[in-house]
Amino acid sequence: MTDLKSMTPEELAAFFQELGQPAFRAGQVFRWLNRGASSFDEMSNLPKQLREKLKETCLLARPVAARKQVSALDGTIKYLWRLGDGSCIETVLMKYQHGNTACISCQVGCRMGCAFCASTLGGKVRDLTPGEMLDQVIFTQLDSGEAISNLVLMGIGEPLDNFDTVLKFLHLVNHPEGLNIGMRHISLSTCGLTEKIDKLARCELQLTLSVSLHAPDDETRSRLMPVNRGIGVEKLMETCRRYFQTTGRRISYEYAMIDGVNDSDRQADQLAALLKGTPGHVNLIPLNNVAESPLKPSRRTAAFRRRLEEHGVTVTVRRRLGGDIDASCGQLRRKAMADPGPPNEERGR
Ligand code: SAH
């Protein structure tokens, strides 16, 4: 079956040409798909015969909201989507003053093995397709009735471990005939796959790259993030500097504050030294508790921040959203795997 939703308008044009259809069919179908059409019969401007043909040969799957949680604290909405093959992924919609941001997933599970992360506990099941990534934006928007202006690729999975798909997704979601979300409104977060960061740099996209650093020294980072064992902090930082030189885009370094592991003054000093001469800023993230992990949130985020600032580092502290609904990605999927439970629980409403 042909996966139309993963195709660019140019690919759709070639597809319809082969069916002997005029080129404008591509634009028509692309627009229907981006509006969340869930059957070919809805596509009323296509000839009936063509619709029948598409029904026989093309996929038109839509994700089902297996669970939906709404935070009573700040209106954050978390979706657990069930895909065509029964796999589940998460999308979180966060409401900020500067617009709504969707946090989307790129894989079913993850193979990176970070010690603090719920998404990686069962390993990677499979990559998502570009269409499945796009569907998260389309259907989160449709279901919530909220327009999405910003995206963060910080849900389940490692974006640079599903490189071609993510690149194609970016192209699709950025397309003026589609959702038209500007590259400058998109952040991509990586655990630090250096070869892929170099590859991304060559694409010269205007998106924001976030690098999950979480520790300034190899011993701590390799303990928290197995991916560091083959790369090392020094090589990662060299790659980040190269990324900035090629793209002119500052990098955001994610740093989850973990009690007694990466939150000492000495580590703040090491982190500041590491970032010297590397344009970018540090985003301190309060660690979200993961039931299966012994790691606990740090109690000295403010002191760590001050220490970094004394060294002249630009620091932000991530606001916690959806604290009452376990809004960090991976946790709802874990729960659903353990207990299928009732659908659509809406807390506090
Ligand atoms: N694989 C990518 C993107 C997904 S995770 C990456 O590693 O960057 C998005 C961010 O959430 C990353 O910075 C990740 O390290 C962080 N994260 C994962 N589990 C967390 C937890 N329990 N508490 C706080 N941050 C967490």
XYZ file of C-alpha atoms and ligand atoms in Angstrom:
375
model
C 0.000 0.000 0.000
C 1.260 3.481 -0.855
C 1.784 5.819 2.086
C 0.592 9.109 0.604
C 1.012 11.046 3.847
C 4.764 10.456 3.856
C 5.093 11.903 0.347
C 6.106 15.438 -0.596
C 3.920 17.330 -3.098
C 6.605 16.615 -5.725
C 6.443 12.878 -5.019
C 2.653 13.031 -5.085
C 2.816 14.757 -8.466
C 4.925 11.911 -9.871
C 2.523 9.389 -8.334
C -0.542 10.988 -9.909
C 1.206 11.407 -13.213
C 1.740 7.655 -13.299
C -1.980 7.198 -12.732
C -2.586 9.437 -15.739
C -3.962 12.232 -13.552
C -3.329 15.964 -13.932
C -0.539 17.438 -11.796
C -2.917 19.527 -9.652
C -4.229 16.341 -7.998
C -1.037 16.327 -5.934
C -1.845 19.679 -4.324
C -5.464 18.691 -3.745
C -4.537 15.469 -1.989
C -1.679 17.062 -0.022
C -4.096 19.663 1.349
C -6.730 17.048 2.261
C -4.157 14.962 4.086
C -2.836 17.945 6.016
C -6.355 18.835 7.082
C -6.708 15.373 8.614
C -9.050 13.761 6.075
C -9.744 10.274 7.329
C -11.298 8.754 4.216
C -10.854 9.161 0.483
C -14.606 9.740 0.186
C -14.167 13.055 1.991
C -11.930 14.258 -0.826
C -14.885 15.676 -2.694
C -12.902 17.423 -5.424
C -11.440 14.117 -6.684
C -13.331 12.112 -9.343
C -15.163 9.132 -7.839
C -13.212 6.666 -9.944
C -9.912 8.029 -8.627
C -11.140 7.835 -5.050
C -12.023 4.163 -5.571
C -8.579 3.497 -7.034
C -6.863 5.248 -4.086
C -8.938 3.232 -1.599
C -7.605 0.034 -3.136
C -3.954 1.022 -3.324
C -3.212 3.604 -0.639
C -2.994 3.792 3.138
C -5.090 6.288 4.997
C -4.482 5.371 8.607
C -5.222 7.814 11.381
C -3.975 7.527 14.949
C -6.540 6.843 17.654
C -6.331 8.729 20.962
C -6.022 5.702 23.267
C -5.659 8.056 26.224
C -5.857 11.777 26.738
C -4.883 13.574 29.919
C -5.492 17.237 30.589
C -3.532 18.986 33.321
C -5.707 20.851 35.801
C -2.685 23.009 36.627
C -1.799 24.538 33.274
C -3.930 22.968 30.543
C -1.110 20.817 29.142
C -2.626 17.959 27.156
C -0.971 14.621 26.740
C -2.064 12.132 24.111
C -1.282 8.471 23.856
C -1.847 7.660 20.183
C -2.426 4.102 19.007
C -1.075 3.545 15.503
C -2.226 1.157 12.792
C -0.029 -1.694 14.041
C -1.087 -1.274 17.691
C 2.112 0.563 18.688
C 1.636 3.513 21.017
C 3.400 6.882 21.038
C 2.948 10.138 22.935
C 2.430 13.758 21.980
C 2.243 16.610 24.475
C 0.599 19.961 23.785
C 1.949 22.778 25.925
C 0.467 26.254 26.113
C 2.919 29.119 26.321
C 2.380 32.836 25.996
C 4.239 32.834 22.687
C 1.990 30.099 21.273
C 1.167 26.420 21.532
C 4.011 23.949 21.320
C 3.653 20.264 20.479
C 6.262 17.826 21.706
C 6.295 14.945 19.263
C 7.765 11.447 19.072
C 9.895 10.028 16.274
C 10.234 6.349 17.234
C 8.238 3.688 19.058
C 10.541 3.326 22.063
C 14.229 4.232 21.945
C 17.512 2.342 21.840
C 19.748 4.965 23.448
C 19.427 3.606 26.998
C 19.674 6.856 29.022
C 19.447 5.975 32.719
C 16.868 8.651 33.605
C 14.506 8.225 30.660
C 11.219 6.304 30.590
C 11.110 6.071 26.780
C 14.049 3.716 26.504
C 13.050 1.124 29.099
C 11.615 -1.386 26.615
C 14.127 -0.579 23.846
C 13.205 0.519 20.352
C 10.288 -1.221 18.659
C 10.452 0.598 15.317
C 10.964 3.919 13.579
C 7.975 6.117 12.833
C 7.241 7.150 9.255
C 7.184 10.816 8.180
C 3.383 10.544 7.919
C 3.095 9.216 11.469
C 5.133 12.166 12.715
C 2.967 14.587 10.750
C -0.214 12.941 12.057
C 0.789 13.829 15.608
C 0.679 17.506 14.707
C -2.450 17.267 12.558
C -4.533 15.262 15.010
C -3.332 17.006 18.166
C -4.464 20.217 16.522
C -7.807 18.761 15.405
C -8.611 17.036 18.686
C -7.619 19.926 20.953
C -8.951 22.692 18.727
C -5.702 24.549 19.427
C -3.467 25.866 16.653
C 0.119 24.647 16.991
C 2.799 27.181 16.139
C 5.909 25.541 17.597
C 7.299 22.032 17.596
C 9.873 20.300 19.729
C 11.205 16.901 18.694
C 11.626 15.868 22.304
C 9.095 13.084 22.628
C 9.815 9.370 22.450
C 12.847 8.338 20.396
C 16.112 9.785 19.116
C 15.483 12.006 16.059
C 18.970 11.582 14.608
C 18.610 7.789 14.865
C 15.713 8.106 12.386
C 17.455 10.754 10.309
C 15.909 10.515 6.833
C 12.391 10.274 8.218
C 12.866 13.266 10.483
C 14.306 15.314 7.651
C 11.388 14.475 5.425
C 8.937 15.234 8.223
C 10.554 18.663 8.665
C 10.142 19.317 4.959
C 6.465 18.263 5.067
C 5.477 20.185 8.198
C 7.281 23.287 6.924
C 5.553 23.208 3.529
C 3.479 26.320 2.748
C 0.644 24.191 1.324
C 0.666 22.048 4.478
C 0.947 23.046 8.133
C 3.502 25.720 7.261
C 5.359 25.677 10.586
C 8.531 27.733 10.242
C 11.900 26.077 10.834
C 12.731 28.738 13.398
C 9.753 27.491 15.381
C 11.120 23.948 15.530
C 13.622 22.457 17.990
C 15.277 19.115 17.498
C 16.781 17.421 20.536
C 19.524 14.807 20.328
C 21.468 12.710 22.808
C 24.549 13.667 20.775
C 25.131 11.397 17.744
C 28.114 13.312 16.359
C 28.175 11.989 12.782
C 24.504 12.788 12.421
C 24.964 16.260 13.905
C 27.543 16.895 11.166
C 25.099 15.558 8.585
C 22.362 17.825 9.931
C 24.712 20.815 9.826
C 25.171 20.249 6.090
C 21.393 20.619 5.632
C 21.716 24.196 6.976
C 18.241 24.291 8.466
C 17.133 27.244 10.546
C 15.832 25.027 13.352
C 17.208 25.049 16.895
C 19.412 22.139 17.847
C 19.207 21.014 21.464
C 21.923 18.735 22.727
C 21.154 16.624 25.792
C 24.402 17.053 27.687
C 23.418 16.250 31.300
C 27.033 16.015 32.523
C 30.299 17.838 31.803
C 32.636 14.882 32.399
C 32.903 11.517 30.656
C 32.564 9.450 33.789
C 29.199 10.897 34.776
C 27.913 11.279 31.230
C 28.790 7.712 30.242
C 27.043 6.451 33.356
C 23.878 8.388 32.533
C 24.023 8.068 28.749
C 25.574 4.932 27.234
C 25.850 6.750 23.885
C 28.683 8.804 25.400
C 30.933 5.742 25.784
C 31.873 5.637 22.122
C 32.024 9.401 21.616
C 33.048 11.350 24.699
C 32.243 14.869 25.794
C 35.204 16.472 24.044
C 34.336 15.131 20.603
C 30.694 16.053 21.163
C 31.620 19.654 21.964
C 33.929 19.880 18.925
C 31.014 18.727 16.794
C 28.741 21.327 18.397
C 31.229 24.097 17.648
C 31.387 22.904 14.037
C 27.594 22.901 13.890
C 27.538 26.543 14.961
C 30.231 27.488 12.448
C 28.318 25.869 9.589
C 24.790 26.973 10.438
C 25.262 30.130 12.536
C 22.656 28.718 14.894
C 23.307 28.678 18.631
C 22.845 25.366 20.386
C 20.750 24.815 23.467
C 22.336 22.396 25.961
C 19.853 20.386 27.998
C 20.903 19.534 31.506
C 18.532 17.483 33.709
C 19.348 18.198 37.336
C 19.893 14.921 39.197
C 20.411 14.774 42.941
C 24.021 14.012 43.884
C 24.938 12.947 40.333
C 25.530 16.054 38.186
C 24.584 18.996 40.405
C 27.777 19.875 42.321
C 29.541 23.242 42.160
C 32.547 21.457 40.704
C 30.409 20.168 37.857
C 29.014 23.662 37.290
C 32.603 24.894 36.977
C 33.456 22.065 34.566
C 30.348 22.774 32.512
C 31.201 26.467 32.253
C 34.744 25.601 31.162
C 33.410 23.192 28.558
C 31.143 25.832 27.026
C 33.795 28.537 26.880
C 34.014 29.830 23.335
C 30.952 27.793 22.284
C 27.957 30.045 21.611
C 24.873 28.557 23.176
C 22.941 28.438 26.385
C 22.180 25.932 29.104
C 18.639 24.827 29.826
C 18.387 23.274 33.273
C 15.570 20.735 33.440
C 14.039 19.581 36.711
C 14.354 15.780 36.569
C 11.031 14.045 36.209
C 10.713 11.063 38.476
C 10.584 7.796 36.582
C 9.123 4.981 38.694
C 11.695 2.426 37.508
C 14.715 4.673 38.209
C 16.495 5.380 41.520
C 17.595 8.844 40.287
C 15.984 11.749 42.110
C 15.512 15.431 41.222
C 18.254 17.769 42.402
C 17.553 20.189 45.263
C 20.231 22.672 44.256
C 19.131 23.925 40.864
C 19.179 27.582 41.993
C 22.746 27.318 43.360
C 23.928 25.495 40.220
C 22.363 28.171 38.061
C 24.009 30.983 40.050
C 27.374 29.271 39.772
C 27.054 28.981 35.991
C 25.963 32.586 35.726
C 28.991 33.699 37.732
C 31.053 32.154 34.935
C 29.086 34.155 32.379
C 27.009 31.250 31.043
C 23.473 32.028 29.855
C 21.078 29.780 31.775
C 17.351 29.138 31.690
C 15.411 26.808 33.959
C 12.641 24.874 32.270
C 9.233 25.506 33.706
C 7.500 22.299 34.711
C 4.265 21.834 32.818
C 1.714 19.105 33.322
C 3.249 17.969 36.606
C -0.028 16.293 37.584
C -0.237 14.173 34.426
C 3.317 12.810 34.144
C 3.664 14.939 31.056
C 7.249 14.007 30.263
C 7.315 11.608 27.386
C 7.553 7.871 27.721
C 5.755 7.599 31.024
C 2.203 7.270 29.738
C 3.262 4.708 27.177
C 4.975 2.668 29.937
C 1.846 2.776 32.047
C -0.369 1.786 29.152
C 1.890 -1.162 28.371
C 1.574 -2.362 31.972
C -2.155 -1.659 32.308
C -4.411 -0.946 29.321
C -6.802 0.909 31.724
C -9.727 3.153 30.825
C -9.514 5.340 27.737
C -9.568 9.137 27.772
C -9.089 9.924 31.419
C -9.286 13.654 31.812
C -7.916 14.603 35.169
C -9.217 17.483 37.163
C -11.868 18.450 34.680
N 16.431 11.501 22.205
C 16.436 12.918 22.237
C 15.076 13.569 22.401
C 14.101 12.951 23.358
S 14.241 13.297 25.059
C 17.422 13.431 23.285
O 18.031 12.611 23.953
O 17.619 14.633 23.376
C 13.982 15.007 25.301
C 14.744 15.541 26.511
O 14.195 15.050 27.753
C 16.202 15.141 26.521
O 16.997 16.223 26.915
C 16.230 14.041 27.567
O 17.518 13.825 28.044
C 15.247 14.591 28.577
N 14.731 13.618 29.533
C 14.483 12.316 29.387
N 14.022 11.765 30.524
C 13.957 12.763 31.431
C 13.560 12.841 32.804
N 13.144 11.773 33.473
N 13.620 14.036 33.405
C 14.040 15.142 32.738
N 14.429 15.132 31.462
C 14.403 13.953 30.810
